[in-house]
PDB file of C-alpha atoms in Angstrom:
ATOM      1  CA  MET A   1     -84.746-137.996 -33.787  1.00 36.00           C
ATOM      2  CA  SER A   2     -83.129-135.879 -36.849  1.00 45.00           C
ATOM      3  CA  GLU A   3     -80.329-135.588 -39.111  1.00 49.00           C
ATOM      4  CA  VAL A   4     -79.090-132.527 -37.678  1.00 53.00           C
ATOM      5  CA  GLY A   5     -80.143-133.530 -34.444  1.00 57.00           C
ATOM      6  CA  ARG A   6     -77.390-136.905 -34.791  1.00 80.00           C
ATOM      7  CA  GLU A   7     -74.778-134.655 -36.156  1.00 91.00           C
ATOM      8  CA  ARG A   8     -71.594-134.487 -33.976  1.00 93.00           C
ATOM      9  CA  TRP A   9     -68.734-131.805 -34.292  1.00 96.00           C
ATOM     10  CA  ARG A  10     -64.896-132.195 -33.334  1.00 96.00           C
ATOM     11  CA  LEU A  11     -64.892-128.770 -31.790  1.00 98.00           C
ATOM     12  CA  PHE A  12     -62.191-127.115 -30.520  1.00 98.00           C
ATOM     13  CA  VAL A  13     -61.835-123.734 -29.052  1.00 98.00           C
ATOM     14  CA  ALA A  14     -58.620-121.282 -29.646  1.00 98.00           C
ATOM     15  CA  LEU A  15     -57.477-118.124 -30.668  1.00 98.00           C
ATOM     16  CA  GLU A  16     -56.163-117.730 -34.034  1.00 96.00           C
ATOM     17  CA  LEU A  17     -53.786-116.047 -35.588  1.00 97.00           C
ATOM     18  CA  PRO A  18     -52.900-112.799 -37.703  1.00 96.00           C
ATOM     19  CA  ALA A  19     -51.447-113.722 -41.048  1.00 95.00           C
ATOM     20  CA  GLN A  20     -48.455-112.064 -40.611  1.00 95.00           C
ATOM     21  CA  VAL A  21     -47.656-114.206 -37.783  1.00 96.00           C
ATOM     22  CA  LYS A  22     -49.067-117.306 -39.970  1.00 96.00           C
ATOM     23  CA  GLU A  23     -46.520-116.148 -42.718  1.00 96.00           C
ATOM     24  CA  GLY A  24     -43.487-116.009 -39.893  1.00 96.00           C
ATOM     25  CA  LEU A  25     -44.352-119.335 -39.583  1.00 97.00           C
ATOM     26  CA  ALA A  26     -44.607-120.777 -43.472  1.00 96.00           C
ATOM     27  CA  THR A  27     -40.550-119.241 -43.376  1.00 95.00           C
ATOM     28  CA  LEU A  28     -39.594-120.530 -39.824  1.00 96.00           C
ATOM     29  CA  GLN A  29     -40.942-124.317 -41.241  1.00 96.00           C
ATOM     30  CA  ASP A  30     -39.352-123.715 -44.914  1.00 95.00           C
ATOM     31  CA  ASP A  31     -36.073-123.308 -42.500  1.00 93.00           C
ATOM     32  CA  LEU A  32     -36.845-126.480 -40.547  1.00 94.00           C
ATOM     33  CA  ARG A  33     -37.585-128.549 -43.293  1.00 93.00           C
ATOM     34  CA  SER A  34     -34.309-127.639 -45.291  1.00 92.00           C
ATOM     35  CA  GLN A  35     -32.346-129.272 -42.326  1.00 90.00           C
ATOM     36  CA  GLY A  36     -33.474-132.728 -42.971  1.00 88.00           C
ATOM     37  CA  LEU A  37     -36.750-132.734 -41.257  1.00 90.00           C
ATOM     38  CA  GLY A  38     -38.841-133.380 -44.397  1.00 86.00           C
ATOM     39  CA  ARG A  39     -40.086-136.363 -43.054  1.00 88.00           C
ATOM     40  CA  LEU A  40     -42.366-134.899 -39.802  1.00 93.00           C
ATOM     41  CA  ARG A  41     -46.307-134.248 -40.538  1.00 93.00           C
ATOM     42  CA  TRP A  42     -46.171-130.070 -41.212  1.00 94.00           C
ATOM     43  CA  VAL A  43     -48.988-128.444 -40.073  1.00 93.00           C
ATOM     44  CA  ARG A  44     -50.143-125.659 -42.821  1.00 92.00           C
ATOM     45  CA  PRO A  45     -48.957-122.386 -42.010  1.00 94.00           C
ATOM     46  CA  GLU A  46     -53.210-121.386 -42.304  1.00 92.00           C
ATOM     47  CA  GLY A  47     -53.869-123.928 -39.819  1.00 92.00           C
ATOM     48  CA  ILE A  48     -51.963-123.306 -37.516  1.00 96.00           C
ATOM     49  CA  HIS A  49     -53.785-121.428 -34.042  1.00 96.00           C
ATOM     50  CA  LEU A  50     -53.178-121.273 -30.503  1.00 97.00           C
ATOM     51  CA  THR A  51     -55.955-124.224 -28.606  1.00 96.00           C
ATOM     52  CA  LEU A  52     -56.764-123.157 -25.466  1.00 97.00           C
ATOM     53  CA  LYS A  53     -59.185-126.416 -25.008  1.00 98.00           C
ATOM     54  CA  PHE A  54     -60.083-129.711 -27.083  1.00 96.00           C
ATOM     55  CA  LEU A  55     -63.664-130.616 -26.936  1.00 97.00           C
ATOM     56  CA  GLY A  56     -63.678-133.713 -29.552  1.00 96.00           C
ATOM     57  CA  GLU A  57     -66.831-135.093 -30.833  1.00 95.00           C
ATOM     58  CA  THR A  58     -70.026-133.283 -29.992  1.00 96.00           C
ATOM     59  CA  PRO A  59     -73.648-133.380 -30.800  1.00 95.00           C
ATOM     60  CA  ALA A  60     -74.308-130.174 -33.580  1.00 94.00           C
ATOM     61  CA  ALA A  61     -77.259-129.486 -30.911  1.00 94.00           C
ATOM     62  CA  ARG A  62     -74.812-128.360 -28.384  1.00 96.00           C
ATOM     63  CA  VAL A  63     -73.001-125.695 -30.126  1.00 97.00           C
ATOM     64  CA  GLN A  64     -75.972-122.883 -29.058  1.00 97.00           C
ATOM     65  CA  GLY A  65     -74.698-123.296 -25.291  1.00 97.00           C
ATOM     66  CA  ILE A  66     -70.838-123.385 -25.945  1.00 98.00           C
ATOM     67  CA  ALA A  67     -71.161-120.087 -27.513  1.00 98.00           C
ATOM     68  CA  ASP A  68     -73.135-118.746 -24.798  1.00 98.00           C
ATOM     69  CA  ALA A  69     -70.627-119.976 -22.190  1.00 98.00           C
ATOM     70  CA  LEU A  70     -67.440-118.572 -23.953  1.00 98.00           C
ATOM     71  CA  ARG A  71     -68.825-115.513 -24.502  1.00 97.00           C
ATOM     72  CA  GLU A  72     -68.903-115.338 -21.349  1.00 97.00           C
ATOM     73  CA  ALA A  73     -65.727-116.201 -20.670  1.00 97.00           C
ATOM     74  CA  ALA A  74     -64.502-113.767 -22.882  1.00 97.00           C
ATOM     75  CA  ALA A  75     -66.118-111.172 -21.548  1.00 96.00           C
ATOM     76  CA  GLY A  76     -63.969-108.348 -20.468  1.00 92.00           C
ATOM     77  CA  THR A  77     -60.485-109.886 -20.444  1.00 93.00           C
ATOM     78  CA  GLY A  78     -58.665-107.426 -22.891  1.00 95.00           C
ATOM     79  CA  ALA A  79     -56.756-108.021 -25.964  1.00 96.00           C
ATOM     80  CA  ILE A  80     -53.734-110.438 -25.696  1.00 98.00           C
ATOM     81  CA  ALA A  81     -50.170-108.922 -26.735  1.00 98.00           C
ATOM     82  CA  LEU A  82     -48.040-111.909 -27.534  1.00 98.00           C
ATOM     83  CA  ALA A  83     -44.326-112.794 -29.792  1.00 97.00           C
ATOM     84  CA  LEU A  84     -42.915-116.042 -31.249  1.00 96.00           C
ATOM     85  CA  ASP A  85     -40.102-117.214 -28.608  1.00 94.00           C
ATOM     86  CA  GLY A  86     -38.211-119.728 -29.370  1.00 92.00           C
ATOM     87  CA  LEU A  87     -38.441-123.748 -30.776  1.00 95.00           C
ATOM     88  CA  GLY A  88     -39.174-127.097 -28.411  1.00 94.00           C
ATOM     89  CA  THR A  89     -40.637-130.107 -28.492  1.00 94.00           C
ATOM     90  CA  PHE A  90     -43.057-132.500 -26.366  1.00 94.00           C
ATOM     91  CA  GLY A  91     -42.068-136.447 -26.588  1.00 89.00           C
ATOM     92  CA  ASN A  92     -40.567-139.020 -24.432  1.00 84.00           C
ATOM     93  CA  ARG A  93     -37.525-141.339 -23.963  1.00 83.00           C
ATOM     94  CA  ARG A  94     -38.119-142.411 -28.062  1.00 83.00           C
ATOM     95  CA  GLY A  95     -37.618-138.983 -28.986  1.00 87.00           C
ATOM     96  CA  PRO A  96     -39.655-135.571 -30.127  1.00 92.00           C
ATOM     97  CA  ARG A  97     -43.760-136.439 -31.018  1.00 94.00           C
ATOM     98  CA  VAL A  98     -44.494-132.944 -31.987  1.00 95.00           C
ATOM     99  CA  LEU A  99     -42.619-129.740 -32.458  1.00 96.00           C
ATOM    100  CA  TRP A 100     -43.281-126.166 -31.635  1.00 97.00           C
ATOM    101  CA  VAL A 101     -42.974-122.605 -31.246  1.00 97.00           C
ATOM    102  CA  GLY A 102     -43.269-120.865 -27.986  1.00 96.00           C
ATOM    103  CA  LEU A 103     -44.791-117.792 -26.862  1.00 97.00           C
ATOM    104  CA  ALA A 104     -43.581-114.934 -24.959  1.00 97.00           C
ATOM    105  CA  GLY A 105     -45.657-111.617 -23.498  1.00 97.00           C
ATOM    106  CA  ASP A 106     -48.975-111.196 -21.814  1.00 97.00           C
ATOM    107  CA  LEU A 107     -48.507-115.203 -20.906  1.00 97.00           C
ATOM    108  CA  GLU A 108     -51.014-114.381 -17.568  1.00 97.00           C
ATOM    109  CA  ARG A 109     -53.514-113.002 -19.403  1.00 97.00           C
ATOM    110  CA  LEU A 110     -53.622-115.501 -21.242  1.00 98.00           C
ATOM    111  CA  SER A 111     -53.867-118.427 -18.293  1.00 97.00           C
ATOM    112  CA  ARG A 112     -56.434-116.181 -16.857  1.00 97.00           C
ATOM    113  CA  LEU A 113     -58.691-116.574 -20.213  1.00 98.00           C
ATOM    114  CA  GLN A 114     -57.521-120.447 -20.541  1.00 98.00           C
ATOM    115  CA  GLU A 115     -58.790-121.013 -17.021  1.00 97.00           C
ATOM    116  CA  ARG A 116     -62.133-119.450 -17.448  1.00 97.00           C
ATOM    117  CA  VAL A 117     -62.803-120.965 -20.529  1.00 98.00           C
ATOM    118  CA  GLU A 118     -61.300-124.229 -18.969  1.00 98.00           C
ATOM    119  CA  GLU A 119     -64.309-123.371 -15.964  1.00 97.00           C
ATOM    120  CA  ALA A 120     -66.967-122.413 -18.180  1.00 98.00           C
ATOM    121  CA  MET A 121     -66.545-126.006 -20.298  1.00 98.00           C
ATOM    122  CA  SER A 122     -66.477-127.925 -16.905  1.00 97.00           C
ATOM    123  CA  ARG A 123     -69.345-126.339 -15.907  1.00 97.00           C
ATOM    124  CA  LEU A 124     -70.956-127.855 -19.260  1.00 97.00           C
ATOM    125  CA  GLY A 125     -69.362-131.287 -18.441  1.00 96.00           C
ATOM    126  CA  TYR A 126     -66.442-131.068 -20.011  1.00 97.00           C
ATOM    127  CA  PRO A 127     -63.617-132.906 -18.370  1.00 95.00           C
ATOM    128  CA  ARG A 128     -61.001-130.417 -17.213  1.00 95.00           C
ATOM    129  CA  GLU A 129     -57.197-131.124 -18.664  1.00 92.00           C
ATOM    130  CA  GLY A 130     -55.288-133.061 -16.411  1.00 90.00           C
ATOM    131  CA  ARG A 131     -51.647-131.240 -17.413  1.00 90.00           C
ATOM    132  CA  PRO A 132     -50.704-127.587 -16.925  1.00 93.00           C
ATOM    133  CA  PHE A 133     -51.639-125.341 -20.046  1.00 95.00           C
ATOM    134  CA  SER A 134     -48.085-124.754 -21.927  1.00 93.00           C
ATOM    135  CA  PRO A 135     -49.228-122.226 -25.018  1.00 96.00           C
ATOM    136  CA  HIS A 136     -47.420-123.563 -27.824  1.00 96.00           C
ATOM    137  CA  LEU A 137     -48.237-123.290 -31.832  1.00 97.00           C
ATOM    138  CA  THR A 138     -47.344-127.087 -33.263  1.00 96.00           C
ATOM    139  CA  LEU A 139     -45.558-126.536 -36.191  1.00 96.00           C
ATOM    140  CA  ALA A 140     -44.913-130.468 -37.080  1.00 95.00           C
ATOM    141  CA  ARG A 141     -45.717-133.911 -35.860  1.00 94.00           C
ATOM    142  CA  VAL A 142     -43.033-136.757 -35.822  1.00 92.00           C
ATOM    143  CA  PRO A 143     -44.246-139.935 -37.153  1.00 91.00           C
ATOM    144  CA  GLU A 144     -44.013-142.562 -34.280  1.00 88.00           C
ATOM    145  CA  GLU A 145     -42.066-145.082 -36.896  1.00 88.00           C
ATOM    146  CA  GLU A 146     -39.253-141.827 -37.470  1.00 85.00           C
ATOM    147  CA  MET A 147     -39.266-140.487 -33.623  1.00 87.00           C
ATOM    148  CA  ARG A 148     -35.794-142.102 -32.767  1.00 87.00           C
ATOM    149  CA  ARG A 149     -34.372-141.763 -36.630  1.00 87.00           C
ATOM    150  CA  CYS A 150     -35.346-137.700 -36.639  1.00 87.00           C
ATOM    151  CA  ALA A 151     -34.133-137.291 -32.773  1.00 91.00           C
ATOM    152  CA  PRO A 152     -30.916-135.964 -33.335  1.00 92.00           C
ATOM    153  CA  LEU A 153     -31.914-134.037 -36.187  1.00 92.00           C
ATOM    154  CA  VAL A 154     -34.980-132.448 -34.255  1.00 93.00           C
ATOM    155  CA  GLU A 155     -32.178-131.414 -31.435  1.00 92.00           C
ATOM    156  CA  ARG A 156     -29.658-130.158 -33.882  1.00 93.00           C
ATOM    157  CA  ALA A 157     -32.487-127.983 -36.192  1.00 91.00           C
ATOM    158  CA  VAL A 158     -34.456-126.523 -32.673  1.00 90.00           C
ATOM    159  CA  ALA A 159     -30.975-125.139 -31.381  1.00 91.00           C
ATOM    160  CA  LYS A 160     -30.064-123.703 -34.971  1.00 90.00           C
ATOM    161  CA  ALA A 161     -33.385-121.967 -36.506  1.00 89.00           C
ATOM    162  CA  ALA A 162     -34.130-118.711 -35.999  1.00 91.00           C
ATOM    163  CA  VAL A 163     -37.628-117.820 -34.959  1.00 94.00           C
ATOM    164  CA  PRO A 164     -38.778-114.697 -36.737  1.00 93.00           C
ATOM    165  CA  ALA A 165     -39.180-111.717 -34.519  1.00 93.00           C
ATOM    166  CA  VAL A 166     -42.686-111.663 -34.784  1.00 93.00           C
ATOM    167  CA  THR A 167     -45.485-109.848 -32.648  1.00 95.00           C
ATOM    168  CA  MET A 168     -49.292-109.986 -32.648  1.00 97.00           C
ATOM    169  CA  SER A 169     -52.493-108.656 -30.358  1.00 97.00           C
ATOM    170  CA  LEU A 170     -55.473-111.531 -30.506  1.00 97.00           C
ATOM    171  CA  SER A 171     -59.032-109.630 -29.567  1.00 97.00           C
ATOM    172  CA  GLU A 172     -61.325-112.848 -30.501  1.00 97.00           C
ATOM    173  CA  LEU A 173     -62.172-116.381 -28.970  1.00 98.00           C
ATOM    174  CA  CYS A 174     -62.932-119.033 -31.289  1.00 98.00           C
ATOM    175  CA  LEU A 175     -64.887-121.671 -31.457  1.00 98.00           C
ATOM    176  CA  MET A 176     -63.314-124.176 -34.484  1.00 98.00           C
ATOM    177  CA  ARG A 177     -64.360-127.218 -35.962  1.00 97.00           C
ATOM    178  CA  SER A 178     -62.280-129.495 -37.168  1.00 95.00           C
ATOM    179  CA  HIS A 179     -62.872-131.806 -40.020  1.00 93.00           C
ATOM    180  CA  LEU A 180     -60.714-134.990 -40.671  1.00 86.00           C
ATOM    181  CA  ARG A 181     -59.000-135.042 -44.324  1.00 84.00           C
ATOM    182  CA  PRO A 182     -56.988-137.466 -45.711  1.00 82.00           C
ATOM    183  CA  SER A 183     -54.643-134.844 -46.550  1.00 74.00           C
ATOM    184  CA  GLY A 184     -54.856-133.075 -43.368  1.00 75.00           C
ATOM    185  CA  ALA A 185     -57.861-131.290 -40.983  1.00 81.00           C
ATOM    186  CA  VAL A 186     -59.013-128.503 -42.076  1.00 87.00           C
ATOM    187  CA  TYR A 187     -60.534-125.718 -39.360  1.00 93.00           C
ATOM    188  CA  GLU A 188     -63.712-123.781 -39.723  1.00 94.00           C
ATOM    189  CA  ARG A 189     -64.533-120.714 -37.228  1.00 96.00           C
ATOM    190  CA  VAL A 190     -67.857-121.486 -35.860  1.00 97.00           C
ATOM    191  CA  ALA A 191     -68.313-118.030 -33.793  1.00 97.00           C
ATOM    192  CA  ALA A 192     -65.872-115.639 -32.768  1.00 97.00           C
ATOM    193  CA  PHE A 193     -66.208-113.389 -29.420  1.00 97.00           C
ATOM    194  CA  ALA A 194     -64.492-110.364 -28.599  1.00 97.00           C
ATOM    195  CA  LEU A 195     -62.000-110.313 -25.932  1.00 96.00           C
ATOM    196  CA  ALA A 196     -62.768-106.410 -25.068  1.00 76.00           C
TER     197      ALA A 196
END
């Protein structure tokens, strides 16, 4: 088998954000950092995206089939109008694990697109996500050793921070590749499909 035949790519399906949204998120991250949250692992603003489906390590030879299925899933969906809306966390009894910003707007259309992606990928053998779809943009992750200490700081920052009033119209579904580096993940667009 050739080297290309053995190559594996870490893939996910997402909607990329316009530059002005990433700028607004960078400002929000700076505000949150200034509230004592410097120890969190912050997602670089240029890397923030709306994930619809994580595929994981995938043979590079499967990319064309995935792209064909995503093109079909995207067809006829139409652009999705969204706005940033509130802060929240995911976590457990020990404390918050993830700090995120929520979304408002055409969430019904977004959920339908996510379901179409889920269905298309399940036909290719990717297991369905066990949890319900919860659209959000990850801002930071809390290191495990910091969860208890950071819990009250995160709670206070979530209550105090002002989410920028930023709107967006998302018109492309993207197949993305993640390159894991010591400085954090770097994302590469593999293919894009119009939602029109």
